[in-house]
Short mmCIF file of C-alpha atoms in Angstrom, two decimals:
data_model
loop_
_atom_site.label_atom_id
_atom_site.label_comp_id
_atom_site.label_asym_id
_atom_site.label_seq_id
_atom_site.Cartn_x
_atom_site.Cartn_y
_atom_site.Cartn_z
CA UNK L 13 22.05 -69.45 -23.75
CA UNK L 14 24.40 -66.78 -24.54
CA UNK L 15 24.76 -68.07 -28.08
CA UNK L 16 20.95 -67.68 -28.48
CA UNK L 17 21.01 -64.06 -27.10
CA UNK L 18 23.71 -63.32 -29.72
CA UNK L 19 21.26 -64.16 -32.69
CA UNK L 20 20.36 -60.83 -34.58
CA UNK L 21 16.89 -60.78 -33.71
CA UNK L 22 17.85 -60.33 -30.07
CA UNK L 23 20.46 -57.80 -30.82
CA UNK L 24 18.02 -55.70 -32.74
CA UNK L 25 15.35 -55.81 -30.17
CA UNK L 26 18.30 -55.08 -27.34
CA UNK L 27 19.45 -52.04 -29.49
CA UNK L 28 16.01 -50.51 -29.36
CA UNK L 29 15.84 -50.29 -25.73
CA UNK L 30 17.14 -46.96 -23.93
CA UNK L 31 20.28 -47.25 -22.20
CA UNK L 32 20.83 -45.90 -18.93
CA UNK L 33 23.16 -43.27 -20.28
CA UNK L 34 20.69 -42.19 -22.81
CA UNK L 35 18.14 -41.13 -20.25
CA UNK L 36 16.94 -37.74 -21.59
CA UNK L 37 18.40 -35.05 -19.42
CA UNK L 38 16.19 -31.90 -19.01
CA UNK L 39 18.17 -28.87 -20.00
CA UNK L 40 16.67 -26.67 -17.46
CA UNK L 41 15.33 -26.95 -13.86
CA UNK L 42 12.85 -24.55 -11.96
CA UNK L 43 12.74 -24.69 -8.16
CA UNK L 44 9.98 -22.89 -6.35
CA UNK L 45 10.70 -21.73 -2.82
CA UNK L 46 7.89 -22.95 -1.02
CA UNK L 47 7.38 -26.29 1.31
CA UNK L 48 5.43 -29.34 -0.06
CA UNK L 49 2.95 -30.87 1.90
CA UNK L 50 3.75 -33.88 4.22
CA UNK L 51 0.11 -35.31 3.61
CA UNK L 52 0.61 -36.48 0.24
CA UNK L 53 1.11 -40.37 -0.43
CA UNK L 54 4.46 -41.83 -1.52
CA UNK L 55 3.78 -42.31 -5.24
CA UNK L 56 1.42 -39.15 -5.76
CA UNK L 57 2.52 -35.88 -7.04
CA UNK L 58 3.62 -33.24 -4.74
CA UNK L 59 1.29 -30.66 -3.58
CA UNK L 60 2.33 -27.21 -2.43
CA UNK L 61 0.29 -24.63 -0.40
CA UNK L 62 0.60 -20.70 -1.52
CA UNK L 63 -0.65 -17.69 0.23
CA UNK L 64 -2.84 -15.10 -2.14
CA UNK L 65 -0.47 -12.36 -3.12
CA UNK L 66 2.62 -13.44 -1.49
CA UNK L 67 5.70 -13.37 -3.41
CA UNK L 68 7.25 -16.85 -4.12
CA UNK L 69 10.77 -17.25 -5.60
CA UNK L 70 11.02 -19.57 -8.70
CA UNK L 71 14.74 -20.31 -9.45
CA UNK L 72 15.88 -20.66 -13.05
CA UNK L 73 18.55 -23.11 -13.45
CA UNK L 74 20.80 -24.20 -16.32
CA UNK L 75 20.72 -27.92 -16.10
CA UNK L 76 22.54 -28.68 -19.35
CA UNK L 77 25.53 -31.00 -19.41
CA UNK L 78 28.69 -30.17 -21.45
CA UNK L 79 27.66 -29.96 -25.45
CA UNK L 80 23.74 -29.81 -24.95
CA UNK L 81 21.91 -27.44 -26.72
CA UNK L 82 24.85 -25.35 -28.22
CA UNK L 83 22.98 -23.14 -30.22
CA UNK L 84 21.79 -21.25 -27.08
CA UNK L 85 25.39 -20.62 -25.69
CA UNK L 86 25.73 -16.92 -25.08
CA UNK L 87 22.11 -16.13 -25.85
CA UNK L 88 18.88 -15.30 -24.15
CA UNK L 89 15.82 -17.84 -23.75
CA UNK L 90 12.25 -17.00 -23.26
CA UNK L 91 10.14 -18.28 -20.33
CA UNK L 92 6.70 -18.15 -19.82
CA UNK L 93 5.21 -18.85 -16.24
CA UNK L 94 1.51 -19.47 -16.20
CA UNK L 95 -1.09 -20.63 -13.59
CA UNK L 96 -3.66 -23.23 -15.07
CA UNK L 97 -5.95 -25.59 -13.78
CA UNK L 98 -4.88 -29.07 -12.45
CA UNK L 99 -8.46 -30.63 -12.81
CA UNK L 100 -9.08 -31.98 -16.58
CA UNK L 101 -12.93 -31.01 -16.17
CA UNK L 102 -11.85 -27.24 -15.68
CA UNK L 103 -8.98 -27.30 -18.20
CA UNK L 104 -11.74 -28.03 -21.09
CA UNK L 105 -13.72 -24.95 -19.70
CA UNK L 106 -10.76 -22.83 -18.96
CA UNK L 107 -11.77 -19.80 -20.95
CA UNK L 108 -15.41 -19.47 -19.67
CA UNK L 109 -13.90 -19.92 -15.99
CA UNK L 110 -11.20 -17.23 -16.56
CA UNK L 111 -13.80 -14.94 -18.10
CA UNK L 112 -15.97 -15.36 -15.09
CA UNK L 113 -13.03 -14.53 -12.73
CA UNK L 114 -12.37 -11.56 -14.71
CA UNK L 115 -15.96 -10.07 -14.61
CA UNK L 116 -15.91 -10.73 -10.77
CA UNK L 117 -12.65 -8.99 -10.20
CA UNK L 118 -12.05 -6.31 -12.68
CA UNK L 119 -8.46 -4.84 -13.00
CA UNK L 120 -6.86 -7.96 -11.16
CA UNK L 121 -4.59 -10.40 -12.60
CA UNK L 122 -4.55 -14.28 -11.78
CA UNK L 123 -0.68 -14.15 -11.72
CA UNK L 124 1.77 -11.38 -11.48
CA UNK L 125 5.64 -10.90 -11.29
CA UNK L 126 6.90 -9.34 -8.42
CA UNK L 127 9.30 -7.19 -10.59
CA UNK L 128 11.53 -5.56 -7.57
CA UNK L 129 12.30 -8.82 -6.10
CA UNK L 130 13.10 -10.50 -9.44
CA UNK L 131 16.56 -10.83 -10.49
CA UNK L 132 18.35 -11.64 -13.87
CA UNK L 133 14.93 -11.33 -15.90
CA UNK L 134 14.43 -8.67 -18.67
CA UNK L 135 11.86 -7.64 -21.24
CA UNK L 136 8.96 -8.72 -18.89
CA UNK L 137 5.89 -8.61 -20.64
CA UNK L 138 2.02 -9.05 -19.56
CA UNK L 139 -1.14 -8.53 -21.62
CA UNK L 140 -4.70 -7.76 -20.38
CA UNK L 141 -6.08 -10.53 -22.26
CA UNK L 142 -3.79 -13.03 -20.74
CA UNK L 143 -4.34 -12.59 -16.99
CA UNK L 144 -2.69 -15.99 -15.96
CA UNK L 145 0.58 -15.82 -17.66
CA UNK L 146 3.74 -13.67 -17.79
CA UNK L 147 6.71 -13.93 -19.98
CA UNK L 148 10.50 -12.70 -19.76
CA UNK L 149 14.02 -13.42 -21.20
CA UNK L 150 16.73 -14.68 -19.14
CA UNK L 151 20.50 -15.78 -19.59
CA UNK L 152 20.82 -19.32 -18.62
CA UNK L 153 24.57 -18.62 -17.49
CA UNK L 154 23.61 -16.12 -14.88
CA UNK L 155 21.60 -16.37 -11.49
CA UNK L 156 18.02 -15.75 -12.22
CA UNK L 157 14.96 -15.80 -9.96
CA UNK L 158 11.52 -14.82 -10.77
CA UNK L 159 9.29 -13.81 -7.91
CA UNK L 160 5.52 -14.73 -8.82
CA UNK L 161 2.33 -13.77 -6.95
CA UNK L 162 -0.97 -15.81 -7.45
CA UNK L 163 -3.99 -13.55 -6.99
CA UNK L 164 -6.73 -16.35 -7.26
CA UNK L 165 -7.55 -18.69 -4.51
CA UNK L 166 -8.51 -22.32 -4.96
CA UNK L 167 -12.16 -21.84 -3.77
CA UNK L 168 -12.89 -19.18 -6.51
CA UNK L 169 -13.55 -21.90 -8.95
CA UNK L 170 -15.58 -24.38 -6.65
CA UNK L 171 -19.39 -24.75 -7.42
CA UNK L 172 -21.01 -22.76 -4.57
CA UNK L 173 -23.63 -25.84 -3.77
CA UNK L 174 -23.05 -26.00 -0.21
CA UNK L 175 -20.79 -24.74 2.29
CA UNK L 176 -17.05 -26.22 3.19
CA UNK L 177 -16.10 -26.73 -0.55
CA UNK L 178 -12.76 -27.85 -1.20
CA UNK L 179 -10.78 -25.56 -3.48
CA UNK L 180 -9.48 -26.76 -6.85
CA UNK L 181 -5.93 -27.48 -7.43
CA UNK L 182 -3.77 -25.35 -9.87
CA UNK L 183 -0.46 -25.92 -11.60
CA UNK L 184 2.32 -23.53 -11.90
CA UNK L 185 3.57 -24.26 -15.35
CA UNK L 186 7.08 -22.90 -16.93
CA UNK L 187 7.51 -23.16 -20.65
CA UNK L 188 10.85 -22.11 -22.06
CA UNK L 189 11.92 -21.42 -25.75
CA UNK L 190 14.83 -20.68 -27.76
CA UNK L 191 15.22 -18.03 -30.59
CA UNK L 192 14.54 -19.19 -34.17
CA UNK L 193 16.30 -17.72 -37.19
CA UNK L 194 13.71 -15.11 -37.80
CA UNK L 195 14.42 -13.71 -34.37
CA UNK L 196 11.29 -14.92 -32.72
CA UNK L 197 11.27 -17.28 -29.40
CA UNK L 198 8.93 -19.95 -30.68
CA UNK L 199 11.27 -22.98 -30.61
CA UNK L 200 10.08 -25.10 -27.72
CA UNK L 201 12.87 -26.37 -25.33
CA UNK L 202 11.41 -27.33 -22.09
CA UNK L 203 8.47 -27.38 -19.95
CA UNK L 204 7.73 -28.15 -16.19
CA UNK L 205 4.99 -27.98 -13.68
CA UNK L 206 3.99 -28.32 -10.13
CA UNK L 207 0.67 -28.71 -8.27
CA UNK L 208 -0.51 -26.08 -5.93
CA UNK L 209 -3.31 -24.86 -3.98
CA UNK L 210 -3.85 -21.07 -3.06
CA UNK L 211 -5.32 -19.84 0.15
CA UNK L 212 -6.14 -16.68 1.57
CA UNK L 213 -3.41 -14.85 3.52
CA UNK L 214 -1.76 -16.80 6.13
CA UNK L 215 -4.17 -19.80 5.10
CA UNK L 216 -1.40 -21.90 3.51
CA UNK L 217 0.57 -21.55 6.78
CA UNK L 218 -2.50 -23.10 8.64
CA UNK L 219 -3.02 -25.71 6.21
CA UNK L 220 0.73 -26.82 6.28
CA UNK L 221 0.25 -27.08 10.06
CA UNK L 222 -2.62 -28.83 10.11
CA UNK L 223 -1.28 -31.43 7.68
CA UNK L 224 1.98 -31.76 9.92
CA UNK L 225 0.03 -32.39 12.90
CA UNK L 226 -2.14 -35.08 11.28
CA UNK L 227 0.95 -36.81 10.18
CA UNK L 228 2.61 -36.82 13.59
CA UNK L 229 -0.67 -38.57 14.99
CA UNK L 230 -0.17 -41.30 12.63
CA UNK L 231 1.70 -44.55 13.39
CA UNK L 232 5.32 -45.31 12.01
CA UNK L 233 3.97 -47.79 9.71
CA UNK L 234 1.21 -45.31 8.29
CA UNK L 235 3.89 -42.74 7.87
CA UNK L 236 5.91 -44.71 5.46
CA UNK L 237 3.11 -44.81 2.84
CA UNK L 238 3.54 -40.73 2.81
CA UNK L 239 6.44 -38.59 1.39
CA UNK L 240 8.16 -36.26 3.51
CA UNK L 241 7.61 -32.45 3.30
CA UNK L 242 10.57 -30.78 1.34
CA UNK L 243 11.44 -27.10 2.01
CA UNK L 244 11.27 -26.42 -1.96
CA UNK L 245 9.14 -27.59 -4.78
CA UNK L 246 10.81 -29.02 -7.90
CA UNK L 247 8.76 -28.34 -10.99
CA UNK L 248 8.74 -31.87 -12.75
CA UNK L 249 9.50 -32.20 -16.59
CA UNK L 250 5.96 -32.61 -18.44
CA UNK L 251 5.68 -35.64 -20.71
CA UNK L 252 3.39 -34.65 -23.44
CA UNK L 253 2.45 -37.90 -25.14
CA UNK L 254 0.05 -39.20 -22.46
CA UNK L 255 -1.41 -35.67 -22.27
CA UNK L 256 -1.87 -35.37 -26.27
CA UNK L 257 -3.73 -38.91 -26.40
CA UNK L 258 -5.87 -38.00 -23.40
CA UNK L 259 -6.91 -34.62 -25.22
CA UNK L 260 -7.53 -36.30 -28.41
CA UNK L 261 -9.60 -38.87 -26.87
CA UNK L 262 -11.57 -36.37 -24.98
CA UNK L 263 -12.13 -34.37 -27.89
CA UNK L 264 -13.46 -37.38 -29.92
CA UNK L 265 -15.95 -38.25 -27.16
CA UNK L 266 -17.09 -34.91 -26.86
CA UNK L 267 -18.42 -34.78 -30.31
CA UNK L 268 -18.61 -38.22 -32.21
CA UNK L 269 -20.11 -36.46 -35.31
CA UNK L 270 -17.12 -34.07 -35.71
CA UNK L 271 -14.01 -35.19 -37.36
CA UNK L 272 -10.83 -33.82 -35.75
CA UNK L 273 -7.88 -32.51 -37.84
CA UNK L 274 -5.23 -35.02 -38.69
CA UNK L 275 -2.62 -32.78 -37.03
CA UNK L 276 -4.66 -32.30 -33.98
CA UNK L 277 -1.94 -34.23 -31.64
CA UNK L 278 1.00 -32.43 -33.38
CA UNK L 279 -0.71 -29.22 -32.65
CA UNK L 280 -0.85 -30.09 -29.01
CA UNK L 281 2.78 -31.12 -29.03
CA UNK L 282 3.94 -27.85 -30.68
CA UNK L 283 2.31 -26.00 -27.71
CA UNK L 284 4.34 -27.58 -24.90
CA UNK L 285 1.44 -27.27 -22.52
CA UNK L 286 0.10 -29.66 -20.11
CA UNK L 287 -3.47 -29.10 -21.41
CA UNK L 288 -5.37 -27.64 -24.34
CA UNK L 289 -5.30 -24.08 -24.38
CA UNK L 290 -7.49 -21.64 -26.50
CA UNK L 291 -4.37 -19.67 -27.26
CA UNK L 292 -0.65 -20.66 -28.06
CA UNK L 293 1.84 -19.81 -25.15
CA UNK L 294 4.23 -18.61 -27.79
CA UNK L 295 2.49 -15.56 -28.33
CA UNK L 296 0.18 -13.21 -26.51
CA UNK L 297 -2.57 -12.94 -28.88
CA UNK L 298 -6.29 -12.89 -28.09
CA UNK L 299 -7.99 -15.18 -30.44
CA UNK L 300 -11.24 -15.31 -28.29
CA UNK L 301 -14.50 -14.40 -30.15
CA UNK L 302 -15.32 -12.66 -26.90
CA UNK L 303 -15.17 -8.77 -27.24
CA UNK L 304 -12.67 -7.48 -24.93
CA UNK L 305 -13.84 -4.53 -22.45
CA UNK L 306 -13.08 -1.37 -23.74
CA UNK L 307 -10.79 -0.60 -20.86
CA UNK L 308 -8.12 -3.16 -22.07
CA UNK L 309 -5.39 -3.24 -24.59
CA UNK L 310 -3.78 -5.61 -26.96
CA UNK L 311 -0.40 -3.86 -26.39
CA UNK L 312 2.51 -5.12 -24.27
CA UNK L 313 3.48 -3.72 -21.14
CA UNK L 314 7.20 -4.02 -20.99
CA UNK L 315 9.38 -3.89 -17.80
CA UNK L 316 12.98 -4.13 -17.13
CA UNK L 317 14.82 -5.73 -14.29
CA UNK L 318 18.45 -5.48 -13.55
CA UNK L 319 20.46 -8.69 -13.94
CA UNK L 320 22.08 -10.64 -11.15
CA UNK L 321 24.89 -8.08 -10.71
CA UNK L 322 22.66 -5.24 -9.74
CA UNK L 323 22.44 -4.77 -6.00
CA UNK L 324 19.02 -3.04 -5.64
CA UNK L 325 16.60 -3.04 -8.36
CA UNK L 326 14.56 0.07 -8.74
CA UNK L 327 10.71 -0.39 -7.44
CA UNK L 328 8.29 0.64 -10.45
CA UNK L 329 5.86 2.88 -9.46
CA UNK L 330 7.57 4.77 -6.62
CA UNK L 331 5.36 7.81 -5.97
CA UNK L 332 7.62 9.94 -3.87
CA UNK L 333 9.04 11.93 -6.70
CA UNK L 334 5.89 13.71 -7.55
CA UNK L 335 3.09 14.88 -5.22
CA UNK L 336 -0.40 13.38 -5.42
CA UNK L 337 -1.61 16.75 -6.28
CA UNK L 338 -0.10 17.06 -9.69
CA UNK L 339 -3.06 17.07 -12.09
CA UNK L 340 -3.46 15.00 -15.21
CA UNK L 341 -3.99 17.23 -18.16
CA UNK L 342 -6.05 16.20 -21.15
CA UNK L 343 -2.84 16.84 -23.53
CA UNK L 344 -1.04 14.05 -21.80
CA UNK L 345 0.38 11.66 -23.93
CA UNK L 346 0.06 7.59 -23.46
CA UNK L 347 3.53 7.70 -21.68
CA UNK L 348 2.74 10.66 -19.62
CA UNK L 349 -0.28 9.06 -18.54
CA UNK L 350 1.52 5.91 -17.36
CA UNK L 351 4.06 8.13 -15.58
CA UNK L 352 1.08 9.95 -13.54
CA UNK L 353 -0.54 6.57 -12.82
CA UNK L 354 2.89 5.42 -11.20
CA UNK L 355 3.57 8.32 -9.43
CA UNK L 356 0.23 8.72 -7.85
CA UNK L 357 0.34 5.14 -6.58
CA UNK L 358 -2.13 3.58 -9.22
CA UNK L 359 0.68 1.22 -10.65
CA UNK L 360 -1.80 -1.81 -10.13
CA UNK L 361 -3.67 -0.35 -13.06
CA UNK L 362 -1.24 0.78 -15.59
CA UNK L 363 -1.78 -2.46 -17.51
CA UNK L 364 -5.35 -1.62 -17.84
CA UNK L 365 -4.88 1.79 -18.88
CA UNK L 366 -1.84 0.97 -21.08
CA UNK L 367 -3.44 2.38 -24.14
CA UNK L 368 -5.20 5.57 -22.66
CA UNK L 369 -4.06 8.91 -22.98
CA UNK L 370 -4.75 11.90 -20.49
CA UNK L 371 -8.12 12.80 -22.47
CA UNK L 372 -9.29 8.98 -22.51
CA UNK L 373 -8.60 8.58 -18.79
CA UNK L 374 -10.30 12.01 -17.95
CA UNK L 375 -13.44 11.01 -19.87
CA UNK L 376 -14.29 8.06 -17.49
CA UNK L 377 -16.91 8.87 -14.98
CA UNK L 378 -17.01 7.97 -11.27
CA UNK L 379 -18.99 4.91 -11.76
CA UNK L 380 -16.75 3.65 -14.66
CA UNK L 381 -13.57 3.83 -12.46
CA UNK L 382 -15.60 2.14 -9.54
CA UNK L 383 -16.64 -0.68 -11.94
CA UNK L 384 -13.03 -1.05 -13.41
CA UNK L 385 -10.96 -0.60 -10.11
CA UNK L 386 -13.38 -1.31 -7.40
CA UNK L 387 -15.07 0.89 -4.98
CA UNK L 388 -11.81 2.10 -2.77
CA UNK L 389 -9.17 2.66 -5.81
CA UNK L 390 -12.06 3.88 -8.10
CA UNK L 391 -13.04 6.73 -5.99
CA UNK L 392 -9.36 7.60 -4.99
CA UNK L 393 -8.47 7.58 -8.93
CA UNK L 394 -11.60 9.67 -9.52
CA UNK L 395 -10.69 12.25 -6.73
CA UNK L 396 -7.08 12.33 -8.01
CA UNK L 397 -8.25 12.85 -11.66
CA UNK L 398 -10.28 15.85 -10.53
CA UNK L 399 -7.67 17.09 -8.15
CA UNK L 400 -9.73 17.01 -5.00
CA UNK L 401 -7.05 17.66 -2.69
CA UNK L 402 -7.49 16.91 1.23
CA UNK L 403 -8.48 20.06 3.12
CA UNK L 404 -5.26 20.81 5.61
CA UNK L 405 -6.04 20.35 9.29
CA UNK L 406 -3.73 23.34 9.93
CA UNK L 407 -2.10 26.18 7.80
CA UNK L 408 0.83 28.30 9.08
CA UNK L 409 3.17 30.78 7.37
CA UNK L 410 6.81 30.53 7.64
CA UNK L 411 9.72 32.87 6.32
CA UNK L 412 13.50 32.21 6.64
CA UNK L 413 14.87 35.42 8.22
CA UNK L 414 17.41 37.21 6.13
CA UNK L 415 20.93 37.31 7.19
CA UNK L 416 21.14 41.31 7.61
CA UNK L 417 18.26 41.51 9.69
CA UNK L 418 19.32 39.08 12.43
CA UNK L 419 20.05 41.97 14.85
CA UNK L 420 16.81 43.13 14.50
CA UNK L 421 14.94 39.98 15.17
CA UNK L 422 13.43 40.62 18.26
CA UNK L 423 11.87 43.93 17.13
CA UNK L 424 10.52 42.77 13.73
CA UNK L 425 9.67 39.15 14.52
CA UNK L 426 6.13 40.16 15.62
CA UNK L 427 4.90 42.30 12.80
CA UNK L 428 6.86 40.89 9.80
CA UNK L 429 8.36 44.38 8.97
CA UNK L 430 11.91 45.42 8.74
CA UNK L 431 13.30 48.89 9.19
CA UNK L 432 16.43 48.07 7.26
CA UNK L 433 14.58 47.20 4.11
CA UNK L 434 14.55 43.35 4.29
CA UNK L 435 11.77 41.77 2.31
CA UNK L 436 10.00 38.73 4.18
CA UNK L 437 8.64 36.38 1.72
CA UNK L 438 6.37 33.80 3.55
CA UNK L 439 5.71 30.19 2.37
CA UNK L 440 2.37 28.39 3.31
CA UNK L 441 2.83 25.01 5.12
CA UNK L 442 -0.39 22.81 5.03
CA UNK L 443 -0.21 20.27 7.72
CA UNK L 444 -2.43 17.23 7.11
CA UNK L 445 -0.94 15.73 10.32
CA UNK L 446 -0.95 17.60 13.72
CA UNK L 447 2.47 16.43 14.54
CA UNK L 448 6.12 17.96 14.97
CA UNK L 449 7.60 15.42 12.37
CA UNK L 450 4.96 16.82 9.71
CA UNK L 451 6.18 20.49 10.47
CA UNK L 452 9.88 19.24 10.14
CA UNK L 453 9.15 17.38 6.63
CA UNK L 454 7.18 20.43 5.24
CA UNK L 455 9.87 23.00 6.19
CA UNK L 456 12.56 20.61 4.53
CA UNK L 457 10.28 20.44 1.57
CA UNK L 458 9.34 24.28 1.35
CA UNK L 459 12.83 25.63 1.71
CA UNK L 460 14.82 22.83 -0.07
CA UNK L 461 16.62 21.56 3.12
CA UNK L 462 17.83 18.08 3.65
CA UNK L 463 15.55 16.56 6.12
CA UNK L 464 18.45 14.25 7.54
CA UNK L 465 20.42 17.23 8.48
CA UNK L 466 17.58 18.78 10.81
CA UNK L 467 18.32 17.69 13.99
CA UNK L 468 15.65 19.41 16.27
CA UNK L 469 12.86 22.23 15.74
CA UNK L 470 12.68 24.63 18.58
CA UNK L 471 10.09 27.56 19.14
CA UNK L 472 11.79 30.64 20.75
CA UNK L 473 10.01 31.41 23.82
CA UNK L 474 9.95 34.16 26.59
CA UNK L 475 13.58 35.65 27.16
CA UNK L 476 14.59 33.93 24.08
CA UNK L 477 14.54 30.43 25.66
CA UNK L 478 14.38 27.59 23.13
CA UNK L 479 11.25 25.08 23.46
CA UNK L 480 11.37 21.88 21.65
CA UNK L 481 8.41 21.71 19.27
CA UNK L 482 6.35 18.70 20.12
CA UNK L 483 3.21 17.15 18.99
CA UNK L 484 1.15 19.01 21.82
CA UNK L 485 2.65 22.32 20.70
CA UNK L 486 1.69 21.72 17.01
CA UNK L 487 -1.78 20.96 18.23
CA UNK L 488 -2.11 24.17 20.08
CA UNK L 489 -0.83 26.20 17.16
CA UNK L 490 -3.52 28.78 16.00
CA UNK L 491 -4.50 28.38 12.26
CA UNK L 492 -2.61 30.77 9.88
CA UNK L 493 0.04 31.65 12.58
CA UNK L 494 3.07 33.45 11.10
CA UNK L 495 6.79 32.29 11.95
CA UNK L 496 10.17 33.64 11.03
CA UNK L 497 12.85 30.98 11.40
CA UNK L 498 16.53 30.78 11.46
CA UNK L 499 19.12 27.98 11.51
CA UNK L 500 22.09 27.24 13.96
CA UNK L 501 24.36 24.83 13.81
CA UNK L 502 24.23 21.63 16.18
CA UNK L 503 26.73 21.37 19.18
CA UNK L 504 28.26 18.36 17.74
CA UNK L 505 28.75 20.18 14.42
CA UNK L 506 26.62 17.64 12.48
CA UNK L 507 23.35 18.95 11.09
CA UNK L 508 21.50 22.11 12.47
CA UNK L 509 18.72 23.24 14.40
CA UNK L 510 15.66 25.13 13.37
CA UNK L 511 14.39 27.89 15.63
CA UNK L 512 10.83 29.31 15.03
CA UNK L 513 10.01 32.93 16.27
#
């Protein structure tokens, strides 16, 4: 028998079989920090429940063995994360489905990257014409985590025929590319994906609990047919061959009169995607014949996130450095308009208005902004553009007492005049809240005093006693009252107290 196996024909067949040590080893691995459902049968694909808008970490791991893909050593790679449909019937109508969602949710994206939470990703790009995708560069040799937020829920794409519809499953897909000789990241390296369902906030937690309770009621024999729940979800590597064959077969059945191009399957393979897409994933180019709305832009928005060595990434769109009352001028450039949106807490819409100058934004009517941003943010943005400030609940006038007139404080505090020639310049303090903390904060802003150094604020009462300024006292201030104030060091020597007179 051994002599028979040694014949050349059997040796040739045996050499064509894949050896165990020749099993393809994926160069990368992507792990999403979200638990899998326990109600999935043993040999089925895992299913993970996500909450709408919640940030979930995807860890980007270098899984190469020594000597694998040496051309990317010391270089960056590009990854594109997308949320796509799992059901085949929805995949072939994807463009129409996304356009309908975009019409119902103007200004929103299906997928976002939580930039402040993410670590090690750079050159982040999104595009208004690709609401379900985000791309970035990363270094495989460094710790990299991309935090994603999915804003669409599974029931939004279910036919509304009757109540209690089940939500459709999605897929989180990651495609990774290396740089070519011409500097473009178009050479496909690896793709992986996992199945998800997205619920309204807290809905995923309730569904996970329900599945767990159902499994607990099953017998031990029944439980053996189901896979356990894992704390994390590993995105599985995608095999393109059966997907391509399925896509070609579908297109042939779809139109028997039309002849498919000879390279149709090859073009799908180059995409590295789990389903036919109207646009290639390697570039963000809108090839759709549908005209884009006038408030979108074909330009990229680019952000940068510190690498893994950074201790605290800066939050994009922090609005504390500029007051909300700062007016946007018609002469503002595109960059200045973007900064104005960020500083006035409209960072969600910087992508929408990425190509708008100040004049462009100011030309939009109230109805335009409500249609683009929704009623709440649309009205808020309109009021901010028109500088409609909120009327203060209380106005007081405060002056810091000149040092040379301290000796005459009791004589001059009541009339604001000074017999020794000191000039009293008052600042108007506008209070939106009738609270002592608001008085302290506004005093610090008006007189450039570090807020953390102010221990207490007192009001000088009869016979020179110091009365602690409370919320109730502020509520009883008369509108347009005048105060002189002075500062004294605290007893412990740390900070100081403010005394209103």
